[in-house]
Each structure stands twice: as structure tokens, then as C-alpha cells.
Amino acid sequence: MTLVTGATGTTGRRVVAALEALDVPVRRASRSLSGFDWADPTTHDAAFDEVEALYLMAPVGEADPLPVVEPVLRRALDRGLRRVVLLSSSLIEPSSSGYGGLATLVREAPEWTVLRPSWFAQNFTGDHAVAAGVRAGRVLTATGAGRVPFVDAGDIAAVAAAGLVGTAPGEQLITGPEALSYDEACAVAAGVVGHPVEHVSVPPAAFVDHLVEAGLPRPMAQVLAGLDELIAAGAEDRVTDVVARVTGRPARPLDTVLRAALG
Ligand SMILES: NC(=O)c1ccc[n+]([C@@H]2O[C@H](COP(=O)([O-])OP(=O)(O)OC[C@H]3O[C@@H](n4cnc5c(N)ncnc54)[C@H](OP(=O)(O)O)[C@@H]3O)[C@@H](O)[C@H]2O)c1
């Protein structure tokens, strides 16, 4: 049995679809879907019963999810879990504080994959703050002219599914086919939605205040602004061939993803 946590989420529901297409038995978990809550130990044993492979999507919004996830994972490993595929992020190294601890922990599983995707193309669609900015015609970041290789969540899910069936072990740095600045990405979005979309880059401190005003807890806002600073410094200006190598087809460009979702 393969357990997909975050199964209603942007990546999780695509991981479920990819596994079902491979005829892999899947159990879906999330609070609204199955009652599974990382923060509620009474919900864990039923979810992990007879589970040998796990898509690990840590609770969203926790700046450090390790204290919540570690005891659950250790118990599951004792009960027969063998293979863990962690959704991490391109700029998170095992040495990073917070999420980095999770990437270190999953290496204790007999088989593991750490997915390190770049920023999702789907941030420009749906509920994300960037998508709201696209609709309003003004996207705010602290990224300056820094470039990001926006990646399709479907491509991330395809690599995740390969990890869950054992054909994509180890660290996987997942990117889209080209790195774009937010100016360029907003121009792509504007071409799809048919109205102007301006990108405004502000200093990191102002970006933190903006995110807090939008309802984010300050520690999380600081993490996100810190990541934007790294983007501005060029840390994310790179492209890998992981999607093509693992799935046998090229990574989908931002334009293609946005046309399918918004066009
Ligand atoms: N967006 C990006 O550009 C980007 C880039 C790189 C990495 N990432 C990583 O991707 C993660 C987000 O992944 P995503 O977009 O697939 O997720 P998502 O769409 O935000 O969905 C979150 C999922 O987790 C479930 N969930 C939330 N809290 C939970 C809890 N306490 N217990 C159990 N389930 C819980 C939610 O369902 P319920 O509400 O039903 O529980 C939902 O299924 C981020 O944490 C980030 O680390 C994002």
C-alpha cells in the first residue's frame, strides 16, 4: 500500500492520479478527506496500516515541521514502511534549519527520494498569492530580476510517482525547462489572461509586512522573503533534466501550463 499525504493538495492529487495510472494501490490522506491530521496522533495508525511507501507532504504553514512529523515517521518505519518520498524545495539543503531536518530524517528509511522542486507554475493559477496578483494585474515579490525555473506540479508528481515505485531514488532537483524572471513570467501570464500583469519587486522587509498583512504568520513570511532574497541573488537561475530523465518526456513550459489552466 502507498500512502499519499496532502492528497487534496496541488501535488498530492496529481501524485494519486499518477500512481493510479500505474495501477499502484493508493490510500489518500488529508484532514478533510480522511481525517488524517499530522497534529493528531489518534489518526496515524489507521492511515499507516500496511503502508510500505509514503508520499510525505509535511503540514503546510509550519516553519519547522520536524517535531510533528518525526515521531509519526519513526513509528511507521518500525511498522514496515520501506520507501519515503519527501516533498521538499529546491533551495532547502539537508543542512537548512526547519525543513532541512526532514530531508535528513527521511534518509534513515531503507529507500528514499527527496524531491527538490523549484517554484510551482501553479502558483500563477488557483488560490496562491501570485495567482491573486495575476488576477489583480500586479504581482509583488522581493526577487528583483532573479530568475526561477517554474515547474509544473504534474511534472513534480510524475517524478514523485517514479520515486514511490522505486525508479527515482535519491535527491531530485526538479525544474521547468527555462528560468524566467518574475517580469518575464508576468508577461507570459499577461499573454494568457489578456490583461496587463505588472511585477513589482520590493525590499524583503516590505515583502514580509505585505505577507503578514495578507494573513501569514510572521515566521513563515520571513522564510518566504528570505527565499525571495536568494532568488534575487541568482540562487534559482538553473535548469535540470530530471523531468525528462525520469519520465521520458520534456518538462512543461510555464506558458503551456497557464494556457491549460487559465486560457
Ligand atoms: N508553491 C511552490 O512554489 C513550492 C515550491 C517548492 C516546494 N513547495 C512545497 O510544497 C508544499 C505545498 O505542497 P502542495 O502545493 O502540494 O500542498 P497544498 O496544495 O498546499 O496542499 C496541502 C495538503 O496538505 C493537507 N494538510 C495540510 N495540513 C495538514 C495537517 N495538519 N495534517 C494533514 N494534512 C494536512 C491539505 O489537506 P487538508 O486541508 O484536507 O488537511 C492538503 O491536501 C509547501 O509546503 C512547500 O514546502 C512549494
PDB file of C-alpha atoms and ligand atoms in Angstrom:
ATOM      1  CA  MET A   1       0.000   0.000   0.000  1.00  0.00           C
ATOM      2  CA  THR A   2       1.200   3.514  -0.834  1.00  0.00           C
ATOM      3  CA  LEU A   3       0.029   6.371   1.411  1.00  0.00           C
ATOM      4  CA  VAL A   4      -0.261   9.817  -0.185  1.00  0.00           C
ATOM      5  CA  THR A   5      -0.427  12.589   2.413  1.00  0.00           C
ATOM      6  CA  GLY A   6      -1.632  16.024   1.312  1.00  0.00           C
ATOM      7  CA  ALA A   7      -3.803  14.086  -1.153  1.00  0.00           C
ATOM      8  CA  THR A   8      -6.145  17.036  -1.830  1.00  0.00           C
ATOM      9  CA  GLY A   9      -3.230  19.398  -2.483  1.00  0.00           C
ATOM     10  CA  THR A  10      -1.598  20.736  -5.633  1.00  0.00           C
ATOM     11  CA  THR A  11       0.978  17.955  -5.809  1.00  0.00           C
ATOM     12  CA  GLY A  12      -0.796  15.242  -3.785  1.00  0.00           C
ATOM     13  CA  ARG A  13      -3.839  14.888  -6.020  1.00  0.00           C
ATOM     14  CA  ARG A  14      -1.572  14.657  -9.065  1.00  0.00           C
ATOM     15  CA  VAL A  15       0.591  12.032  -7.301  1.00  0.00           C
ATOM     16  CA  VAL A  16      -2.577   9.974  -6.653  1.00  0.00           C
ATOM     17  CA  ALA A  17      -3.544  10.208 -10.341  1.00  0.00           C
ATOM     18  CA  ALA A  18      -0.038   9.237 -11.485  1.00  0.00           C
ATOM     19  CA  LEU A  19       0.029   6.189  -9.171  1.00  0.00           C
ATOM     20  CA  GLU A  20      -3.472   5.087 -10.207  1.00  0.00           C
ATOM     21  CA  ALA A  21      -2.353   5.254 -13.845  1.00  0.00           C
ATOM     22  CA  LEU A  22       0.418   2.807 -12.864  1.00  0.00           C
ATOM     23  CA  ASP A  23      -2.131   0.519 -11.087  1.00  0.00           C
ATOM     24  CA  VAL A  24      -0.432   1.084  -7.723  1.00  0.00           C
ATOM     25  CA  PRO A  25      -2.769   0.630  -4.706  1.00  0.00           C
ATOM     26  CA  VAL A  26      -3.133   4.075  -3.086  1.00  0.00           C
ATOM     27  CA  ARG A  27      -4.523   5.334   0.213  1.00  0.00           C
ATOM     28  CA  ARG A  28      -5.262   9.092   0.245  1.00  0.00           C
ATOM     29  CA  ALA A  29      -4.825  11.122   3.440  1.00  0.00           C
ATOM     30  CA  SER A  30      -5.643  14.673   4.496  1.00  0.00           C
ATOM     31  CA  ARG A  31      -7.753  16.260   7.247  1.00  0.00           C
ATOM     32  CA  SER A  32     -10.781  16.967   5.044  1.00  0.00           C
ATOM     33  CA  LEU A  33     -10.512  13.738   3.031  1.00  0.00           C
ATOM     34  CA  SER A  34      -9.811  11.003   5.586  1.00  0.00           C
ATOM     35  CA  GLY A  35      -9.462  12.717   8.979  1.00  0.00           C
ATOM     36  CA  PHE A  36      -5.666  12.201   8.932  1.00  0.00           C
ATOM     37  CA  ASP A  37      -4.013  15.074  10.800  1.00  0.00           C
ATOM     38  CA  TRP A  38      -0.253  15.229  11.382  1.00  0.00           C
ATOM     39  CA  ALA A  39      -1.021  17.025  14.655  1.00  0.00           C
ATOM     40  CA  ASP A  40      -3.457  14.344  15.959  1.00  0.00           C
ATOM     41  CA  PRO A  41      -1.742  11.060  16.952  1.00  0.00           C
ATOM     42  CA  THR A  42      -5.085   9.223  17.177  1.00  0.00           C
ATOM     43  CA  THR A  43      -5.401   9.452  13.373  1.00  0.00           C
ATOM     44  CA  HIS A  44      -1.977   7.990  12.470  1.00  0.00           C
ATOM     45  CA  ASP A  45      -2.123   4.215  12.964  1.00  0.00           C
ATOM     46  CA  ALA A  46      -5.116   3.655  10.682  1.00  0.00           C
ATOM     47  CA  ALA A  47      -3.536   5.756   7.933  1.00  0.00           C
ATOM     48  CA  PHE A  48      -0.198   3.893   8.082  1.00  0.00           C
ATOM     49  CA  ASP A  49      -1.624   0.357   8.415  1.00  0.00           C
ATOM     50  CA  GLU A  50       0.265  -1.953   5.977  1.00  0.00           C
ATOM     51  CA  VAL A  51       1.882   1.046   4.259  1.00  0.00           C
ATOM     52  CA  GLU A  52       5.195   0.297   2.541  1.00  0.00           C
ATOM     53  CA  ALA A  53       5.637   3.556   0.562  1.00  0.00           C
ATOM     54  CA  LEU A  54       4.844   7.131   1.617  1.00  0.00           C
ATOM     55  CA  TYR A  55       4.459  10.460  -0.210  1.00  0.00           C
ATOM     56  CA  LEU A  56       5.414  12.789   2.615  1.00  0.00           C
ATOM     57  CA  MET A  57       3.824  16.194   2.406  1.00  0.00           C
ATOM     58  CA  ALA A  58       4.573  17.902   5.724  1.00  0.00           C
ATOM     59  CA  PRO A  59       1.866  20.049   7.374  1.00  0.00           C
ATOM     60  CA  VAL A  60       1.688  23.350   5.478  1.00  0.00           C
ATOM     61  CA  GLY A  61       2.408  26.579   7.316  1.00  0.00           C
ATOM     62  CA  GLU A  62       4.733  25.025   9.934  1.00  0.00           C
ATOM     63  CA  ALA A  63       8.111  26.785   9.778  1.00  0.00           C
ATOM     64  CA  ASP A  64       9.622  23.654  11.409  1.00  0.00           C
ATOM     65  CA  PRO A  65       7.508  20.523  10.805  1.00  0.00           C
ATOM     66  CA  LEU A  66      10.150  18.094  12.165  1.00  0.00           C
ATOM     67  CA  PRO A  67       8.827  17.795  15.762  1.00  0.00           C
ATOM     68  CA  VAL A  68       5.366  16.858  14.431  1.00  0.00           C
ATOM     69  CA  VAL A  69       6.471  14.526  11.627  1.00  0.00           C
ATOM     70  CA  GLU A  70       9.447  12.717  13.212  1.00  0.00           C
ATOM     71  CA  PRO A  71       7.594  10.511  15.751  1.00  0.00           C
ATOM     72  CA  VAL A  72       4.975   9.548  13.132  1.00  0.00           C
ATOM     73  CA  LEU A  73       7.643   8.585  10.617  1.00  0.00           C
ATOM     74  CA  ARG A  74       9.735   6.623  13.118  1.00  0.00           C
ATOM     75  CA  ARG A  75       6.700   4.576  14.211  1.00  0.00           C
ATOM     76  CA  ALA A  76       5.731   3.907  10.585  1.00  0.00           C
ATOM     77  CA  LEU A  77       9.297   2.732   9.786  1.00  0.00           C
ATOM     78  CA  ASP A  78       9.087   0.351  12.761  1.00  0.00           C
ATOM     79  CA  ARG A  79       5.798  -0.993  11.346  1.00  0.00           C
ATOM     80  CA  GLY A  80       7.138  -1.824   7.866  1.00  0.00           C
ATOM     81  CA  LEU A  81       7.358   1.437   5.914  1.00  0.00           C
ATOM     82  CA  ARG A  82      10.280   0.990   3.487  1.00  0.00           C
ATOM     83  CA  ARG A  83      10.199   3.803   0.947  1.00  0.00           C
ATOM     84  CA  VAL A  84       9.689   7.526   1.621  1.00  0.00           C
ATOM     85  CA  VAL A  85       9.341  10.273  -0.990  1.00  0.00           C
ATOM     86  CA  LEU A  86       9.579  13.703   0.657  1.00  0.00           C
ATOM     87  CA  LEU A  87       8.284  16.882  -0.960  1.00  0.00           C
ATOM     88  CA  SER A  88      10.958  19.446  -0.094  1.00  0.00           C
ATOM     89  CA  SER A  89      12.112  22.514  -2.055  1.00  0.00           C
ATOM     90  CA  SER A  90      14.959  23.321  -4.421  1.00  0.00           C
ATOM     91  CA  LEU A  91      16.569  25.831  -2.074  1.00  0.00           C
ATOM     92  CA  ILE A  92      16.332  23.577   1.023  1.00  0.00           C
ATOM     93  CA  GLU A  93      19.521  21.645   1.771  1.00  0.00           C
ATOM     94  CA  PRO A  94      19.667  18.901   4.439  1.00  0.00           C
ATOM     95  CA  SER A  95      21.735  21.419   6.453  1.00  0.00           C
ATOM     96  CA  SER A  96      18.980  24.100   6.306  1.00  0.00           C
ATOM     97  CA  SER A  97      17.101  24.765   9.548  1.00  0.00           C
ATOM     98  CA  GLY A  98      13.416  23.800   9.693  1.00  0.00           C
ATOM     99  CA  TYR A  99      12.568  21.760   6.580  1.00  0.00           C
ATOM    100  CA  GLY A 100      16.207  20.653   6.218  1.00  0.00           C
ATOM    101  CA  GLY A 101      15.745  18.408   9.261  1.00  0.00           C
ATOM    102  CA  LEU A 102      13.054  16.451   7.419  1.00  0.00           C
ATOM    103  CA  ALA A 103      15.337  15.868   4.435  1.00  0.00           C
ATOM    104  CA  THR A 104      17.937  14.434   6.844  1.00  0.00           C
ATOM    105  CA  LEU A 105      15.357  12.283   8.648  1.00  0.00           C
ATOM    106  CA  VAL A 106      13.969  10.552   5.530  1.00  0.00           C
ATOM    107  CA  ARG A 107      17.476   9.337   4.680  1.00  0.00           C
ATOM    108  CA  GLU A 108      17.016   6.869   7.542  1.00  0.00           C
ATOM    109  CA  ALA A 109      14.377   4.984   5.506  1.00  0.00           C
ATOM    110  CA  PRO A 110      15.680   1.876   3.661  1.00  0.00           C
ATOM    111  CA  GLU A 111      14.759   3.619   0.364  1.00  0.00           C
ATOM    112  CA  TRP A 112      14.206   7.367  -0.014  1.00  0.00           C
ATOM    113  CA  THR A 113      13.705  10.161  -2.520  1.00  0.00           C
ATOM    114  CA  VAL A 114      13.925  13.861  -1.658  1.00  0.00           C
ATOM    115  CA  LEU A 115      12.054  15.945  -4.237  1.00  0.00           C
ATOM    116  CA  ARG A 116      13.548  19.410  -4.525  1.00  0.00           C
ATOM    117  CA  PRO A 117      11.234  21.217  -6.951  1.00  0.00           C
ATOM    118  CA  SER A 118      11.650  24.834  -7.914  1.00  0.00           C
ATOM    119  CA  TRP A 119       8.676  27.199  -7.640  1.00  0.00           C
ATOM    120  CA  PHE A 120       5.417  25.754  -8.970  1.00  0.00           C
ATOM    121  CA  ALA A 121       3.943  27.045 -12.257  1.00  0.00           C
ATOM    122  CA  GLN A 122       0.590  26.515 -10.464  1.00  0.00           C
ATOM    123  CA  ASN A 123       1.414  29.477  -8.170  1.00  0.00           C
ATOM    124  CA  PHE A 124       0.107  31.566 -11.104  1.00  0.00           C
ATOM    125  CA  THR A 125      -3.275  29.760 -11.009  1.00  0.00           C
ATOM    126  CA  GLY A 126      -5.745  28.920  -8.223  1.00  0.00           C
ATOM    127  CA  ASP A 127      -5.510  30.245  -4.653  1.00  0.00           C
ATOM    128  CA  HIS A 128      -1.848  31.270  -4.431  1.00  0.00           C
ATOM    129  CA  ALA A 129      -0.937  34.916  -3.715  1.00  0.00           C
ATOM    130  CA  VAL A 130       0.817  35.171  -7.107  1.00  0.00           C
ATOM    131  CA  ALA A 131      -2.379  33.988  -8.822  1.00  0.00           C
ATOM    132  CA  ALA A 132      -4.367  36.644  -6.956  1.00  0.00           C
ATOM    133  CA  GLY A 133      -1.782  39.148  -8.198  1.00  0.00           C
ATOM    134  CA  VAL A 134      -2.210  37.941 -11.781  1.00  0.00           C
ATOM    135  CA  ARG A 135      -5.984  38.474 -11.494  1.00  0.00           C
ATOM    136  CA  ALA A 136      -5.444  41.955  -9.994  1.00  0.00           C
ATOM    137  CA  GLY A 137      -2.765  42.847 -12.577  1.00  0.00           C
ATOM    138  CA  ARG A 138       0.040  43.368 -10.019  1.00  0.00           C
ATOM    139  CA  VAL A 139       2.364  40.689  -8.583  1.00  0.00           C
ATOM    140  CA  LEU A 140       4.544  41.631  -5.606  1.00  0.00           C
ATOM    141  CA  THR A 141       7.819  39.808  -4.761  1.00  0.00           C
ATOM    142  CA  ALA A 142      11.258  40.588  -3.355  1.00  0.00           C
ATOM    143  CA  THR A 143      13.009  38.749  -6.203  1.00  0.00           C
ATOM    144  CA  GLY A 144      14.306  41.719  -8.237  1.00  0.00           C
ATOM    145  CA  ALA A 145      15.478  40.447 -11.626  1.00  0.00           C
ATOM    146  CA  GLY A 146      16.318  36.990 -10.246  1.00  0.00           C
ATOM    147  CA  ARG A 147      15.236  34.036 -12.383  1.00  0.00           C
ATOM    148  CA  VAL A 148      13.164  30.968 -11.405  1.00  0.00           C
ATOM    149  CA  PRO A 149      12.700  27.757 -13.469  1.00  0.00           C
ATOM    150  CA  PHE A 150       8.942  27.466 -12.746  1.00  0.00           C
ATOM    151  CA  VAL A 151       7.910  23.784 -12.790  1.00  0.00           C
ATOM    152  CA  ASP A 152       4.574  22.098 -13.490  1.00  0.00           C
ATOM    153  CA  ALA A 153       3.070  20.309 -10.451  1.00  0.00           C
ATOM    154  CA  GLY A 154       2.145  17.457 -12.819  1.00  0.00           C
ATOM    155  CA  ASP A 155       5.822  17.013 -13.674  1.00  0.00           C
ATOM    156  CA  ILE A 156       6.704  17.028  -9.949  1.00  0.00           C
ATOM    157  CA  ALA A 157       4.011  14.388  -9.366  1.00  0.00           C
ATOM    158  CA  ALA A 158       5.372  12.216 -12.183  1.00  0.00           C
ATOM    159  CA  VAL A 159       8.826  12.246 -10.565  1.00  0.00           C
ATOM    160  CA  ALA A 160       7.201  11.577  -7.160  1.00  0.00           C
ATOM    161  CA  ALA A 161       5.343   8.553  -8.567  1.00  0.00           C
ATOM    162  CA  ALA A 162       8.624   7.223 -10.008  1.00  0.00           C
ATOM    163  CA  GLY A 163      10.181   7.651  -6.560  1.00  0.00           C
ATOM    164  CA  LEU A 164       7.276   5.772  -4.954  1.00  0.00           C
ATOM    165  CA  VAL A 165       7.697   2.771  -7.274  1.00  0.00           C
ATOM    166  CA  GLY A 166      11.458   2.812  -6.712  1.00  0.00           C
ATOM    167  CA  THR A 167      12.749   4.152 -10.039  1.00  0.00           C
ATOM    168  CA  ALA A 168      13.873   7.645  -8.935  1.00  0.00           C
ATOM    169  CA  PRO A 169      15.928   7.245  -5.753  1.00  0.00           C
ATOM    170  CA  GLY A 170      17.998   9.945  -4.060  1.00  0.00           C
ATOM    171  CA  GLU A 171      17.824  13.729  -4.380  1.00  0.00           C
ATOM    172  CA  GLN A 172      15.894  15.053  -7.368  1.00  0.00           C
ATOM    173  CA  LEU A 173      16.285  18.752  -8.183  1.00  0.00           C
ATOM    174  CA  ILE A 174      13.199  19.338 -10.343  1.00  0.00           C
ATOM    175  CA  THR A 175      12.853  22.372 -12.622  1.00  0.00           C
ATOM    176  CA  GLY A 176      10.845  23.536 -15.582  1.00  0.00           C
ATOM    177  CA  PRO A 177      12.511  23.911 -18.993  1.00  0.00           C
ATOM    178  CA  GLU A 178      13.676  27.537 -18.602  1.00  0.00           C
ATOM    179  CA  ALA A 179      14.433  30.061 -15.862  1.00  0.00           C
ATOM    180  CA  LEU A 180      12.364  33.271 -16.050  1.00  0.00           C
ATOM    181  CA  SER A 181      12.409  36.469 -14.023  1.00  0.00           C
ATOM    182  CA  TYR A 182       9.067  37.458 -12.485  1.00  0.00           C
ATOM    183  CA  ASP A 183       8.935  40.298 -15.048  1.00  0.00           C
ATOM    184  CA  GLU A 184       9.152  37.673 -17.807  1.00  0.00           C
ATOM    185  CA  ALA A 185       6.772  35.241 -16.081  1.00  0.00           C
ATOM    186  CA  CYS A 186       4.191  38.010 -15.558  1.00  0.00           C
ATOM    187  CA  ALA A 187       4.464  38.853 -19.259  1.00  0.00           C
ATOM    188  CA  VAL A 188       3.713  35.178 -20.035  1.00  0.00           C
ATOM    189  CA  ALA A 189       0.703  35.308 -17.676  1.00  0.00           C
ATOM    190  CA  ALA A 190      -0.494  38.563 -19.237  1.00  0.00           C
ATOM    191  CA  GLY A 191      -0.391  36.958 -22.681  1.00  0.00           C
ATOM    192  CA  VAL A 192      -2.620  34.137 -21.413  1.00  0.00           C
ATOM    193  CA  VAL A 193      -5.170  36.124 -19.361  1.00  0.00           C
ATOM    194  CA  GLY A 194      -5.353  39.001 -21.845  1.00  0.00           C
ATOM    195  CA  HIS A 195      -4.780  41.932 -19.479  1.00  0.00           C
ATOM    196  CA  PRO A 196      -1.569  43.631 -18.259  1.00  0.00           C
ATOM    197  CA  VAL A 197       0.206  41.973 -15.303  1.00  0.00           C
ATOM    198  CA  GLU A 198       2.892  44.100 -13.688  1.00  0.00           C
ATOM    199  CA  HIS A 199       5.654  42.685 -11.466  1.00  0.00           C
ATOM    200  CA  VAL A 200       6.731  44.945  -8.585  1.00  0.00           C
ATOM    201  CA  SER A 201       9.819  43.960  -6.586  1.00  0.00           C
ATOM    202  CA  VAL A 202      10.047  45.465  -3.080  1.00  0.00           C
ATOM    203  CA  PRO A 203      12.739  45.209  -0.360  1.00  0.00           C
ATOM    204  CA  PRO A 204      12.499  41.985   1.743  1.00  0.00           C
ATOM    205  CA  ALA A 205      11.298  43.795   4.907  1.00  0.00           C
ATOM    206  CA  ALA A 206       8.430  45.395   2.968  1.00  0.00           C
ATOM    207  CA  PHE A 207       7.583  41.995   1.470  1.00  0.00           C
ATOM    208  CA  VAL A 208       7.389  40.459   4.974  1.00  0.00           C
ATOM    209  CA  ASP A 209       4.969  43.219   6.063  1.00  0.00           C
ATOM    210  CA  HIS A 210       2.889  42.645   2.921  1.00  0.00           C
ATOM    211  CA  LEU A 211       2.635  38.877   3.602  1.00  0.00           C
ATOM    212  CA  VAL A 212       1.736  39.453   7.276  1.00  0.00           C
ATOM    213  CA  GLU A 213      -0.996  41.906   6.212  1.00  0.00           C
ATOM    214  CA  ALA A 214      -2.265  39.184   3.862  1.00  0.00           C
ATOM    215  CA  GLY A 215      -2.621  36.862   6.887  1.00  0.00           C
ATOM    216  CA  LEU A 216       0.630  34.840   7.009  1.00  0.00           C
ATOM    217  CA  PRO A 217       2.312  34.234  10.382  1.00  0.00           C
ATOM    218  CA  ARG A 218       5.451  36.426  10.614  1.00  0.00           C
ATOM    219  CA  PRO A 219       7.948  33.481  10.909  1.00  0.00           C
ATOM    220  CA  MET A 220       6.574  31.959   7.691  1.00  0.00           C
ATOM    221  CA  ALA A 221       6.578  35.374   5.961  1.00  0.00           C
ATOM    222  CA  GLN A 222      10.244  35.764   6.923  1.00  0.00           C
ATOM    223  CA  VAL A 223      11.077  32.334   5.468  1.00  0.00           C
ATOM    224  CA  LEU A 224       9.382  33.245   2.173  1.00  0.00           C
ATOM    225  CA  ALA A 225      11.038  36.668   1.986  1.00  0.00           C
ATOM    226  CA  GLY A 226      14.404  35.006   2.667  1.00  0.00           C
ATOM    227  CA  LEU A 227      13.812  32.661  -0.261  1.00  0.00           C
ATOM    228  CA  ASP A 228      12.977  35.661  -2.487  1.00  0.00           C
ATOM    229  CA  GLU A 229      16.296  37.238  -1.453  1.00  0.00           C
ATOM    230  CA  LEU A 230      18.101  34.077  -2.562  1.00  0.00           C
ATOM    231  CA  ILE A 231      16.259  34.205  -5.898  1.00  0.00           C
ATOM    232  CA  ALA A 232      17.267  37.852  -6.309  1.00  0.00           C
ATOM    233  CA  ALA A 233      20.898  36.792  -5.763  1.00  0.00           C
ATOM    234  CA  GLY A 234      20.619  34.231  -8.596  1.00  0.00           C
ATOM    235  CA  ALA A 235      20.402  31.036  -6.497  1.00  0.00           C
ATOM    236  CA  GLU A 236      17.494  29.659  -8.532  1.00  0.00           C
ATOM    237  CA  ASP A 237      18.779  30.561 -12.003  1.00  0.00           C
ATOM    238  CA  ARG A 238      19.324  26.979 -13.172  1.00  0.00           C
ATOM    239  CA  VAL A 239      17.678  24.189 -15.147  1.00  0.00           C
ATOM    240  CA  THR A 240      17.983  20.409 -14.675  1.00  0.00           C
ATOM    241  CA  ASP A 241      16.997  17.470 -16.921  1.00  0.00           C
ATOM    242  CA  VAL A 242      15.344  15.476 -14.090  1.00  0.00           C
ATOM    243  CA  VAL A 243      11.802  15.539 -15.541  1.00  0.00           C
ATOM    244  CA  ALA A 244      12.984  14.330 -18.962  1.00  0.00           C
ATOM    245  CA  ARG A 245      15.375  11.763 -17.492  1.00  0.00           C
ATOM    246  CA  VAL A 246      12.853  10.265 -15.033  1.00  0.00           C
ATOM    247  CA  THR A 247       9.638  10.499 -17.092  1.00  0.00           C
ATOM    248  CA  GLY A 248      10.964  10.248 -20.658  1.00  0.00           C
ATOM    249  CA  ARG A 249       9.191  13.443 -21.769  1.00  0.00           C
ATOM    250  CA  PRO A 250      10.242  17.108 -21.584  1.00  0.00           C
ATOM    251  CA  ALA A 251       9.249  19.388 -18.686  1.00  0.00           C
ATOM    252  CA  ARG A 252       6.201  21.556 -19.489  1.00  0.00           C
ATOM    253  CA  PRO A 253       6.876  25.277 -20.052  1.00  0.00           C
ATOM    254  CA  LEU A 254       5.060  27.910 -17.916  1.00  0.00           C
ATOM    255  CA  ASP A 255       3.162  29.141 -20.969  1.00  0.00           C
ATOM    256  CA  THR A 256       1.720  25.649 -21.659  1.00  0.00           C
ATOM    257  CA  VAL A 257       0.662  25.163 -18.022  1.00  0.00           C
ATOM    258  CA  LEU A 258      -1.009  28.589 -17.843  1.00  0.00           C
ATOM    259  CA  ARG A 259      -2.811  28.169 -21.178  1.00  0.00           C
ATOM    260  CA  ALA A 260      -4.258  24.835 -19.986  1.00  0.00           C
ATOM    261  CA  ALA A 261      -5.382  26.322 -16.639  1.00  0.00           C
ATOM    262  CA  LEU A 262      -6.327  29.922 -17.498  1.00  0.00           C
ATOM    263  CA  GLY A 263      -6.545  30.220 -21.276  1.00  0.00           C
TER     264      GLY A 263
HETATM  265  N1  LIG B   1       4.456  26.551  -4.182  1.00  0.00           N
HETATM  266  C1  LIG B   1       5.708  26.441  -4.526  1.00  0.00           C
HETATM  267  O1  LIG B   1       6.206  27.167  -5.403  1.00  0.00           O
HETATM  268  C2  LIG B   1       6.601  25.421  -3.849  1.00  0.00           C
HETATM  269  C3  LIG B   1       7.891  25.231  -4.348  1.00  0.00           C
HETATM  270  C4  LIG B   1       8.701  24.258  -3.775  1.00  0.00           C
HETATM  271  C5  LIG B   1       8.208  23.497  -2.707  1.00  0.00           C
HETATM  272  N2  LIG B   1       6.960  23.729  -2.224  1.00  0.00           N
HETATM  273  C6  LIG B   1       6.483  22.924  -1.093  1.00  0.00           C
HETATM  274  O2  LIG B   1       5.238  22.410  -1.406  1.00  0.00           O
HETATM  275  C7  LIG B   1       4.438  22.408  -0.236  1.00  0.00           C
HETATM  276  C8  LIG B   1       2.989  22.557  -0.646  1.00  0.00           C
HETATM  277  O3  LIG B   1       2.625  21.436  -1.434  1.00  0.00           O
HETATM  278  P1  LIG B   1       1.248  21.390  -2.198  1.00  0.00           P
HETATM  279  O4  LIG B   1       1.148  22.651  -3.007  1.00  0.00           O
HETATM  280  O5  LIG B   1       1.092  20.080  -2.854  1.00  0.00           O
HETATM  281  O6  LIG B   1       0.237  21.484  -0.965  1.00  0.00           O
HETATM  282  P2  LIG B   1      -1.146  22.266  -0.860  1.00  0.00           P
HETATM  283  O7  LIG B   1      -1.818  22.372  -2.177  1.00  0.00           O
HETATM  284  O8  LIG B   1      -0.901  23.474  -0.033  1.00  0.00           O
HETATM  285  O9  LIG B   1      -1.978  21.213  -0.013  1.00  0.00           O
HETATM  286  C9  LIG B   1      -1.669  20.893   1.318  1.00  0.00           C
HETATM  287  C10 LIG B   1      -2.214  19.497   1.614  1.00  0.00           C
HETATM  288  O10 LIG B   1      -1.838  19.118   2.938  1.00  0.00           O
HETATM  289  C11 LIG B   1      -3.018  18.787   3.682  1.00  0.00           C
HETATM  290  N3  LIG B   1      -2.750  19.225   5.047  1.00  0.00           N
HETATM  291  C12 LIG B   1      -2.483  20.498   5.486  1.00  0.00           C
HETATM  292  N4  LIG B   1      -2.280  20.490   6.816  1.00  0.00           N
HETATM  293  C13 LIG B   1      -2.402  19.201   7.222  1.00  0.00           C
HETATM  294  C14 LIG B   1      -2.332  18.549   8.503  1.00  0.00           C
HETATM  295  N5  LIG B   1      -2.081  19.221   9.648  1.00  0.00           N
HETATM  296  N6  LIG B   1      -2.494  17.202   8.546  1.00  0.00           N
HETATM  297  C15 LIG B   1      -2.761  16.502   7.426  1.00  0.00           C
HETATM  298  N7  LIG B   1      -2.854  17.049   6.207  1.00  0.00           N
HETATM  299  C16 LIG B   1      -2.686  18.388   6.109  1.00  0.00           C
HETATM  300  C17 LIG B   1      -4.143  19.545   2.966  1.00  0.00           C
HETATM  301  O11 LIG B   1      -5.397  18.905   3.075  1.00  0.00           O
HETATM  302  P3  LIG B   1      -6.423  19.173   4.306  1.00  0.00           P
HETATM  303  O12 LIG B   1      -6.589  20.653   4.424  1.00  0.00           O
HETATM  304  O13 LIG B   1      -7.651  18.406   3.903  1.00  0.00           O
HETATM  305  O14 LIG B   1      -5.755  18.556   5.501  1.00  0.00           O
HETATM  306  C18 LIG B   1      -3.698  19.425   1.502  1.00  0.00           C
HETATM  307  O15 LIG B   1      -4.051  18.149   0.997  1.00  0.00           O
HETATM  308  C19 LIG B   1       4.922  23.587   0.607  1.00  0.00           C
HETATM  309  O16 LIG B   1       4.873  23.223   1.972  1.00  0.00           O
HETATM  310  C20 LIG B   1       6.334  23.791   0.137  1.00  0.00           C
HETATM  311  O17 LIG B   1       7.231  23.269   1.091  1.00  0.00           O
HETATM  312  C21 LIG B   1       6.134  24.662  -2.778  1.00  0.00           C
END
